[in-house]
CSV table of C-alpha atoms and ligand atoms in Angstrom, one decimal:
chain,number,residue,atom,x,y,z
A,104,UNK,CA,23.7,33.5,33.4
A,105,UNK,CA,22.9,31.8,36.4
A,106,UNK,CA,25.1,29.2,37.0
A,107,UNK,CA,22.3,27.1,38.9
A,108,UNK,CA,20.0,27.8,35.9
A,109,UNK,CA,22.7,26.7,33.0
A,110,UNK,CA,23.3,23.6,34.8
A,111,UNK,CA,19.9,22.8,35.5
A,112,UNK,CA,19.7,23.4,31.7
A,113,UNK,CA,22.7,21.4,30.5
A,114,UNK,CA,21.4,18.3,32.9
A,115,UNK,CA,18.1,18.5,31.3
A,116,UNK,CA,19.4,18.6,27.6
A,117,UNK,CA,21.5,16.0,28.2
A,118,UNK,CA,19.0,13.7,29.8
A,119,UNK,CA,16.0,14.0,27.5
A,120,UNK,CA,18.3,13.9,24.3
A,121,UNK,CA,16.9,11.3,22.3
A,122,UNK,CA,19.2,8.1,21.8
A,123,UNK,CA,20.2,6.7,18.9
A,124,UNK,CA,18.1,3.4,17.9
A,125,UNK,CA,21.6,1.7,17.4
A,126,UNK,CA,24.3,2.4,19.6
A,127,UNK,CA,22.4,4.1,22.7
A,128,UNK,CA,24.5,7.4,22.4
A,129,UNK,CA,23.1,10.4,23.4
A,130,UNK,CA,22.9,11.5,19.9
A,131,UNK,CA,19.9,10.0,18.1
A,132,UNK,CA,18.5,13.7,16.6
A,133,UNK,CA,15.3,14.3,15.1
A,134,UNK,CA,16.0,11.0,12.8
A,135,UNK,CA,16.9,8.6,15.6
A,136,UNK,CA,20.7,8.4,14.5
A,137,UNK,CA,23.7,9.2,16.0
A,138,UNK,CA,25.8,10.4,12.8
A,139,UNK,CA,28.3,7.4,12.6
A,140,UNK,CA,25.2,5.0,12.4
A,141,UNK,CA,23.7,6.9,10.6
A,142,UNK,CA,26.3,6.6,8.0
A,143,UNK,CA,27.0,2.8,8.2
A,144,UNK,CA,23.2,2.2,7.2
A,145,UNK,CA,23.3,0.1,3.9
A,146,UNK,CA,22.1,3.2,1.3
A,147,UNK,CA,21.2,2.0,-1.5
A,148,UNK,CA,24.0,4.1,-3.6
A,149,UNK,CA,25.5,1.4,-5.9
A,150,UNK,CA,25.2,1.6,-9.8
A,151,UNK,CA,21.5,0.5,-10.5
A,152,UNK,CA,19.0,-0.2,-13.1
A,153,UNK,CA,16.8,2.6,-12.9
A,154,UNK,CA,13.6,0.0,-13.8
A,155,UNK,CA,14.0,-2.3,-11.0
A,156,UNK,CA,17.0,-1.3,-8.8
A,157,UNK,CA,18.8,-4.1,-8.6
A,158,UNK,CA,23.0,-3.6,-9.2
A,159,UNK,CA,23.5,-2.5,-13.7
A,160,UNK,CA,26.0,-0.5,-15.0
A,161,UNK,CA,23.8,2.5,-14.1
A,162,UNK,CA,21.5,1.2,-17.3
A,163,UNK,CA,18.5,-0.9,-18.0
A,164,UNK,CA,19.3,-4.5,-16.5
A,165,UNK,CA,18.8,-7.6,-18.8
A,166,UNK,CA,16.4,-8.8,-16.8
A,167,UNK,CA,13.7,-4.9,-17.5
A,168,UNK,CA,15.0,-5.5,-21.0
A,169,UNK,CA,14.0,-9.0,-21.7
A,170,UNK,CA,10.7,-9.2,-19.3
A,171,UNK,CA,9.9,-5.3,-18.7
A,172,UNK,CA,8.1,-5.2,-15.6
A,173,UNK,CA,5.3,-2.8,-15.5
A,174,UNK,CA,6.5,0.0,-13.5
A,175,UNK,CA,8.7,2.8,-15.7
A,176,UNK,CA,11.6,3.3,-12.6
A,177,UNK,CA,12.0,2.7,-9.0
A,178,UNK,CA,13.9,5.0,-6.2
A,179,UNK,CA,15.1,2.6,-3.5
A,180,UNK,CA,16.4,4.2,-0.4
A,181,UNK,CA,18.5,1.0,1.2
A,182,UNK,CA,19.2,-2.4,0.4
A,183,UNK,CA,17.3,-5.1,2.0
A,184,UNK,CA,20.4,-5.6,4.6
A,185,UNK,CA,21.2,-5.2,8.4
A,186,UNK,CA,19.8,-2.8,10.8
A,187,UNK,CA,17.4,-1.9,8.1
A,188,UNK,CA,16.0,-5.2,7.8
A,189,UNK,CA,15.4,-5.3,11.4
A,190,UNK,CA,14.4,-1.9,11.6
A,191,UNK,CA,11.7,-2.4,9.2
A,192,UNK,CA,10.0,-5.6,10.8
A,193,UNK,CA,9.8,-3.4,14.1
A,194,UNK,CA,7.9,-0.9,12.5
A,195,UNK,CA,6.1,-3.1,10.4
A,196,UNK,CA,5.0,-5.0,14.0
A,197,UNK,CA,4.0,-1.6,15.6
A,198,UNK,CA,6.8,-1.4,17.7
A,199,UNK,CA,8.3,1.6,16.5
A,200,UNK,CA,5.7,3.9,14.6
A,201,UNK,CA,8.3,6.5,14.6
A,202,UNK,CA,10.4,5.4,12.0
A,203,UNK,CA,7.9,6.1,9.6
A,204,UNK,CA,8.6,9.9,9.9
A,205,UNK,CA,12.3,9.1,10.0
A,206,UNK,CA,12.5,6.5,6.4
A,207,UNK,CA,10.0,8.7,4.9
A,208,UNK,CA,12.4,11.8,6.1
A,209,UNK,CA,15.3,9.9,5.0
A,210,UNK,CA,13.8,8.5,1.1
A,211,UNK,CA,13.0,12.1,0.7
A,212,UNK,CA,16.3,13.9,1.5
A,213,UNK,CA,18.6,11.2,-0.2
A,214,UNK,CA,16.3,10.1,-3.4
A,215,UNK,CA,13.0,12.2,-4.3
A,216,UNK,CA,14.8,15.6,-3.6
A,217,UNK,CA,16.9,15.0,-6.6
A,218,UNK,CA,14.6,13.3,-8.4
A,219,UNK,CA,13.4,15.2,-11.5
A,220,UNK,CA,10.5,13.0,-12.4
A,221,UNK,CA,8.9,14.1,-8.8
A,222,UNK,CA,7.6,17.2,-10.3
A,223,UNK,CA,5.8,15.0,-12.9
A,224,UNK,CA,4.0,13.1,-10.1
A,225,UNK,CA,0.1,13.5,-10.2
A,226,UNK,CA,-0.7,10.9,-7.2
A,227,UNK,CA,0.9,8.5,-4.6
A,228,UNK,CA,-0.4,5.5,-4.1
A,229,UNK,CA,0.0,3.0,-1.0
A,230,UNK,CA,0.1,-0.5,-1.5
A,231,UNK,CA,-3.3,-1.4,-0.5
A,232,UNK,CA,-3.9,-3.8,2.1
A,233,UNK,CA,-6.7,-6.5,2.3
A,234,UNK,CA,-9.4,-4.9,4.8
A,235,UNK,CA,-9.4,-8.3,6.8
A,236,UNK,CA,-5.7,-7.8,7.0
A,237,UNK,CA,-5.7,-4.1,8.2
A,238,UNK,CA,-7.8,-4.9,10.8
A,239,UNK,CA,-5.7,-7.4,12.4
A,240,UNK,CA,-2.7,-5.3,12.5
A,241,UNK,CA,-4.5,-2.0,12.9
A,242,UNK,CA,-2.4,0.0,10.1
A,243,UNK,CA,-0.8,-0.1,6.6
A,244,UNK,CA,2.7,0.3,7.3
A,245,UNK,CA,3.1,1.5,3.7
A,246,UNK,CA,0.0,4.4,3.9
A,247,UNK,CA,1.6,6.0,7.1
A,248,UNK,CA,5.1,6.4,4.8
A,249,UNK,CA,2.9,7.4,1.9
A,250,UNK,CA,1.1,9.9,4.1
A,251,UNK,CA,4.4,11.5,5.4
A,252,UNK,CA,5.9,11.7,1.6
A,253,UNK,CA,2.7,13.4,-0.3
A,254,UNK,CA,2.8,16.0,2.6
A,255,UNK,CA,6.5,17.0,3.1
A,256,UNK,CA,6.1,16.9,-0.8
A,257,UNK,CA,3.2,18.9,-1.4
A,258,UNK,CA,1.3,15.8,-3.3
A,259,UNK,CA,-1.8,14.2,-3.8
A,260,UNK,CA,-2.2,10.7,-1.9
A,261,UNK,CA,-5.3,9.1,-2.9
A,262,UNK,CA,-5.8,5.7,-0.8
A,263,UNK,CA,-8.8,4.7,-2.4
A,264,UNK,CA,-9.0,4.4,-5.7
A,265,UNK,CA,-7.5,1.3,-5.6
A,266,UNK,CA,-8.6,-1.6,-3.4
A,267,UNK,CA,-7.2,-5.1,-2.6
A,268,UNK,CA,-9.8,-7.5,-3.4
A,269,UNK,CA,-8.2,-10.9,-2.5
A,270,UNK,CA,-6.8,-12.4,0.8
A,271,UNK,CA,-3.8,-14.3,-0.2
A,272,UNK,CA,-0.9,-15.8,1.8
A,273,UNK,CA,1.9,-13.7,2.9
A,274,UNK,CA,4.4,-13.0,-0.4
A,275,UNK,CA,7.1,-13.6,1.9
A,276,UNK,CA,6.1,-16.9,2.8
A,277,UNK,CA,6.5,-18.2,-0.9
A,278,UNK,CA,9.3,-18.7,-3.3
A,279,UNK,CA,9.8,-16.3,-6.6
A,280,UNK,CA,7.0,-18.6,-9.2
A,281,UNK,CA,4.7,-18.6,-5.7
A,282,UNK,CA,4.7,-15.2,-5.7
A,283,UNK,CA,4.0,-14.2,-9.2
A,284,UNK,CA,0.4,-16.4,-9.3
A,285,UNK,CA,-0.4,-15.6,-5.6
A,286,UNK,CA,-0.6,-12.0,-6.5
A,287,UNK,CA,-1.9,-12.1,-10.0
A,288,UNK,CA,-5.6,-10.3,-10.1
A,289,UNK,CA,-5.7,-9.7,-6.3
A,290,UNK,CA,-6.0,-5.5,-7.0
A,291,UNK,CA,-8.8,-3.5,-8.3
A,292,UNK,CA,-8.8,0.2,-8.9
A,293,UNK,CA,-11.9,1.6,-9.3
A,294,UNK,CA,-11.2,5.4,-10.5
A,295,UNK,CA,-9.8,6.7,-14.3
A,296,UNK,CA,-6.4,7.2,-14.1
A,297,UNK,CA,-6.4,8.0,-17.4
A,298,UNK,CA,-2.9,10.1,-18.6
A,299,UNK,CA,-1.7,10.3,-14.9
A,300,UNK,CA,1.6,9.9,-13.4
A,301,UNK,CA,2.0,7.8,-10.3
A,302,UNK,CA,4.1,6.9,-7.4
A,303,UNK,CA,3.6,3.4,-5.8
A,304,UNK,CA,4.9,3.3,-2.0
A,305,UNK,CA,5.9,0.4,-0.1
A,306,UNK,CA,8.1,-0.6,2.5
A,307,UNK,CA,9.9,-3.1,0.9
A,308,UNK,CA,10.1,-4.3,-2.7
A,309,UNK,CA,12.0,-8.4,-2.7
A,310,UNK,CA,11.0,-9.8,-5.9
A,311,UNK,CA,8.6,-7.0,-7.2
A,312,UNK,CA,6.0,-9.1,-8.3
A,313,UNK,CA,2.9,-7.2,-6.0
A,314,UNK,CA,4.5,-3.8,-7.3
A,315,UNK,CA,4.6,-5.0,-10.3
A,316,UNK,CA,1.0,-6.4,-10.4
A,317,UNK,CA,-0.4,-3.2,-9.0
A,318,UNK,CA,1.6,-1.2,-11.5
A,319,UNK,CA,-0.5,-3.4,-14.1
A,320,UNK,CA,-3.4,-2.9,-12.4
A,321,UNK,CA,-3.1,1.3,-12.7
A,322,UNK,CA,-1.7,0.9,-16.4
A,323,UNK,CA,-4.9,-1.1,-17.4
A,324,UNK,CA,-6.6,2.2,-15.6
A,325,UNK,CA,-4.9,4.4,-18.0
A,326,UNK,CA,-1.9,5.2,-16.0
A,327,UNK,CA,0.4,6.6,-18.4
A,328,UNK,CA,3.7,6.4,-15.8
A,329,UNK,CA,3.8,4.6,-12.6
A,330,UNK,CA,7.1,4.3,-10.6
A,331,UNK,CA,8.0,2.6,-7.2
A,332,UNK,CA,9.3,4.5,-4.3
A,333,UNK,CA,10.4,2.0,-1.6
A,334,UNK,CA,12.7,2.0,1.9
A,335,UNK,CA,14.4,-0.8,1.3
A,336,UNK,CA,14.9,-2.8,-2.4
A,337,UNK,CA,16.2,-6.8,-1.5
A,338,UNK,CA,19.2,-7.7,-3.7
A,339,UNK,CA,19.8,-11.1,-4.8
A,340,UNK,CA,22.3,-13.0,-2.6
B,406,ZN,ZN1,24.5,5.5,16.9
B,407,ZN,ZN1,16.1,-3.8,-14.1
């Protein structure tokens, strides 16, 4: 070859390769992650309940036995912990749209490719968000993830059937009993779900309590299974 032409080639590869969102190397790939970073991220691999998540023997945790919540199983791809944590608030700002292709990539390769129950799946559902709400930040951080999972999985995504009819305050400004009455009978769903199996996506499950009211909502439907599929599950300090 042209030994003009392969440098002009090798300059230009190495200048537009894309860097990685942590440590600036040259190596960011398709995902955004050099490999090392990429390993470091806090995967949520740890014996888990496989109701809510949170660290179990690998069984049902006392907490699903004694209160089950109304979702059957969740599939959490990290803990709640540093970068993710900040990675999420960016995207979740609009600063970095793109990492909605790479977490939905990522929940995908690491948790629903393995997962049997995925064949089982009949729709996937975003949490809504309140119209007033949507307008002010211009998307739903948890439909554009939702959107990228139903079509890299060949499955339905139905963003309408269920609404959110009440403006309340922010979940994350409000302690755990907060949270459980600020979300009670905020969701309506408006369609007969009636035998179906659904997946709930979000970006972030802390306490559960709007999964776990929205999973209500879609039972009361007719729902006859309805799991969570999340980026990133907080663990109790
Ligand atoms: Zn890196
Ligand atoms: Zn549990």
């Amino acid at each position: 070859m042209n030994i003009r032409l392969k440098f002009k080639q090798l300059f230009t590869k190495k200048l537009f390769q894309p860097h990685c969102l942590l440590c600036a190397s040259h190596n960011g790939g398709e995902l955004g992650f050099c490999e090392a970073c990429l390993q470091d991220l806090p995967w949520n691999i740890a014996p888990q309940c496989p109701q809510c998540s949170l660290l179990s023997n690998g069984l049902t945790c006392g907490s699903c036995l004694n209160a089950p919540p109304h979702f059957d199983a969740t599939q959490a791809l990290f803990t709640y912990d540093f970068p993710v944590d900040s990675l999420l608030q960016h995207y979740k700002y609009r600063d970095m749209l793109h990492l909605a292709n790479t977490f939905a990539s990522l929940l995908i390769a690491k948790k629903l490719a393995s997962h049997e129950q995925v064949k089982k799946i009949d729709l996937i559902i975003p949490m809504p968000m309140h119209p007033s709400r949507l307008q002010a930040r211009g998307f739903n951080q948890a439909l554009e993830l939702a959107r990228i999972i139903a079509k890299n999985m060949q499955l339905q995504l139905d963003y309408s059937s269920c609404q959110r009819t009440k403006l309340t305050p922010p979940q994350a400004s409000l302690p755990l009993k907060e949270r459980i009455k600020n979300i009670q009978g905020v969701f309506n769903c408006s369609q007969d779900l009636k035998g179906l199996s659904i997946a709930l996506v979000d970006d972030v499950m802390t306490t559960g309590a709007s999964l776990n009211e929205l999973a209500k909502t879609l039972k009361k439907a007719g729902a006859a299974h309805v799991e969570c599929w999340v980026i990133a599950r907080t663990l109790p300090k």
